[in-house]
């Protein structure tokens, strides 16, 4: 008898290109999950339109309707709990989440971030990589903890920074790799092959990883 499919909720603030990549992987039979809810802090987020087109329930929660960030985040997670989601994916959700609110989800919550963490936590990662004169740039998928972009890194995709790159060119080239990286990580989660090793480790098939997995030709290797 096969195991139940992983029930996944997604939070996004923008156009939703990483959500689109996840939906495409599911539709192609490459990602055995069910998307149960997509939420956003912005009513006009493109991610919501993508979800509706795919038949996924959506909701918007406006931070301005709440007296504090913590009040907002507790309501956000109440709705996620009610969806029955097993796993939460932050796919361009541009808010810092209260540590107490997310505590029950630690180990069941991942984020994709456009840098080779621990480099360049926060915003403007492409600009910062260029200003630093880095030879390479990339994206990371990590477990979410109360520390901003600071949870254990599961996997990364790397690209070379080319002469003449600007922020836009670098960001656009990296996106194609992000769109492979996030589904690849979620496949391992769905197969129950990944686990968080508190306080700051990651296990694959029960073995602690010495370094993040790396994306090679669409697959993750260590």
C-alpha atoms as one frame of an Amber mdcrd trajectory, in Angstrom:
protein
   0.000   0.000   0.000   1.462   3.372  -1.022   1.986   6.158   1.482  -0.337
   9.191   1.421   0.928  12.037  -0.750   2.625  14.921   1.024   0.199  17.799
   1.592   1.975  21.079   0.870   1.029  24.703   1.548   2.919  27.570  -0.089
   3.373  31.210   0.918   4.435  33.773  -1.689   4.451  37.556  -1.982   5.205
  38.025  -5.674   4.685  36.670  -9.158   5.087  33.059  -8.044   7.630  31.698
 -10.509   8.892  29.143  -7.995   5.305  28.099  -7.249   4.773  27.716 -10.984
   7.833  25.447 -11.162   6.432  23.299  -8.350   3.028  22.999 -10.024   4.684
  22.124 -13.349   6.766  19.406 -11.671   3.638  17.978 -10.049   1.733  18.042
 -13.337   4.617  16.281 -15.093   4.491  13.455 -12.546   7.884  14.467 -11.133
   6.637  15.673  -7.755   4.216  13.424  -5.824   2.575  16.074  -3.636  -0.827
  17.704  -3.252  -0.935  21.478  -2.940  -3.638  22.241  -0.386  -3.299  26.022
   0.039  -1.442  29.057  -1.303  -1.368  32.186   0.831   0.001  35.682   0.402
   0.377  38.962   2.239  -0.436  40.822  -1.006  -3.834  40.612  -2.699  -2.294
  41.341  -6.098   0.403  38.657  -5.933   0.722  36.747  -9.182   1.204  33.566
  -7.182  -2.471  33.687  -6.195  -3.565  33.760  -9.853  -1.298  30.814 -10.638
  -2.784  28.858  -7.741  -6.379  29.621  -8.730  -5.663  28.573 -12.320  -4.336
  25.276 -10.948  -7.380  24.735  -8.744  -5.506  25.316  -5.477  -7.349  27.124
  -2.652  -5.927  30.564  -1.844  -6.123  33.236   0.814  -4.742  36.722   1.408
  -3.922  38.116   4.827  -3.129  41.835   4.997  -0.572  42.706   7.705  -2.197
  46.135   8.091  -5.296  44.441   9.524  -3.373  43.226  12.608  -2.005  45.094
  15.631   1.378  43.357  15.560   3.561  41.069  13.494   3.042  38.302  16.015
  -0.752  38.599  15.830  -0.546  38.423  12.059   1.743  35.407  12.084  -0.366
  33.434  14.561  -3.424  33.924  12.356  -1.364  32.985   9.314  -0.324  29.700
  10.894  -3.820  29.038  12.200  -5.002  29.023   8.595  -2.122  26.827   7.501
  -2.888  24.359  10.288  -6.538  24.268   9.245  -5.525  23.302   5.691  -4.074
  20.006   6.929  -0.709  20.758   5.322   2.212  18.498   6.261   4.826  20.852
   4.827   5.107  24.584   4.240   7.172  26.096   1.434   8.136  29.771   1.433
   8.503  30.626  -2.255   9.297  34.319  -2.283   7.385  35.200   0.888   8.891
  38.563   1.771   8.181  38.741   5.480  10.142  37.932   8.620   8.083  35.424
  10.628   7.701  35.536  14.387   9.744  32.811  16.076   6.996  31.714  18.450
   4.438  31.442  15.650   6.650  29.263  13.471   7.971  27.061  16.292   5.488
  24.168  15.698   6.536  24.098  12.031  10.306  23.881  12.505  11.448  20.857
  10.496   8.336  21.047   8.298   9.041  24.396   6.675  11.560  25.321   3.958
  12.489  28.537   2.181  14.277  29.260  -1.084  16.708  32.171  -0.890  18.696
  33.684  -3.791  22.215  33.443  -2.402  24.761  30.847  -1.365  23.911  30.954
   2.323  25.330  31.862   4.773  26.351  34.649   2.375  23.922  37.513   1.838
  20.994  36.901   4.097  18.120  39.303   3.551  17.548  41.474   0.471  19.448
  42.611  -2.643  21.494  39.440  -2.842  22.390  39.750  -6.541  23.658  43.300
  -6.094  25.681  42.312  -3.050  27.315  39.383  -4.853  28.282  41.659  -7.740
  29.584  44.418  -5.466  31.707  41.880  -3.588  33.308  40.727  -6.837  32.241
  37.120  -6.270  33.111  34.543  -8.913  29.889  32.612  -8.336  26.388  33.150
  -7.091  23.501  30.832  -6.378  20.380  29.860  -4.492  19.797  27.883  -1.309
  16.891  25.918   0.106  17.001  25.791   3.889  14.889  24.782   6.847  13.200
  27.817   8.381  14.023  28.784  11.953  13.545  31.995  13.913  16.873  33.303
  12.566  16.472  35.257   9.298  17.674  33.046   6.425  19.664  31.211   9.078
  18.204  27.699   9.248  20.222  24.640   8.180  20.885  24.663   4.428  19.596
  21.582   2.612  20.721  22.181  -0.962  22.210  24.788  -3.278  22.466  25.636
  -6.960  25.540  27.500  -8.181  26.179  29.619 -11.272  29.250  31.515 -12.454
  29.077  35.297 -12.454  29.885  36.416 -15.975  31.686  39.566 -17.151  29.104
  42.264 -17.784  26.482  40.762 -15.487  24.144  43.227 -13.839  21.527  42.529
 -11.163  18.779  41.762 -13.671  20.841  39.431 -15.857  22.200  37.559 -12.857
  18.769  37.207 -11.270  17.177  35.949 -14.492  19.897  33.373 -15.101  19.660
  32.126 -11.538  15.867  31.710 -11.711  16.122  28.742 -14.069  18.257  26.973
 -11.473  15.909  27.921  -8.620  13.098  26.321 -10.601  14.991  23.030 -10.581
  16.331  23.294  -7.034  13.076  23.723  -5.121  11.200  20.792  -6.741  14.277
  18.583  -6.281  14.331  19.293  -2.544  10.594  18.780  -2.212  10.903  15.396
  -3.969  13.269  14.269  -1.206  10.872  15.560   1.440   7.947  13.741  -0.191
   9.991  10.535  -0.236  10.685  10.990   3.493  14.421  11.039   2.818  15.192
  14.405   4.449  15.083  15.460   8.082  16.201  18.342  10.235  18.885  17.394
  12.765  18.612  19.924  15.620  20.106  22.320  16.219  21.682  23.014  12.826
  22.063  19.833  10.783  20.374  18.052   7.900  20.061  14.291   7.421  19.599
  12.455   4.127  18.449   8.837   4.463  19.342   9.003   8.159  22.907  10.199
   7.526  24.067  13.655   8.590  25.193  15.786   5.656  28.626  17.360   5.979
  27.676  20.056   3.447  24.567  21.101   1.516  23.496  18.957  -1.428  24.399
  20.445  -4.821  22.237  20.644  -7.933  23.820  18.904 -10.914  21.871  18.436
 -14.140  18.586  18.776 -12.306  19.476  16.243  -9.586  20.806  16.697  -6.068
  24.159  15.148  -5.170  26.374  15.332  -2.117
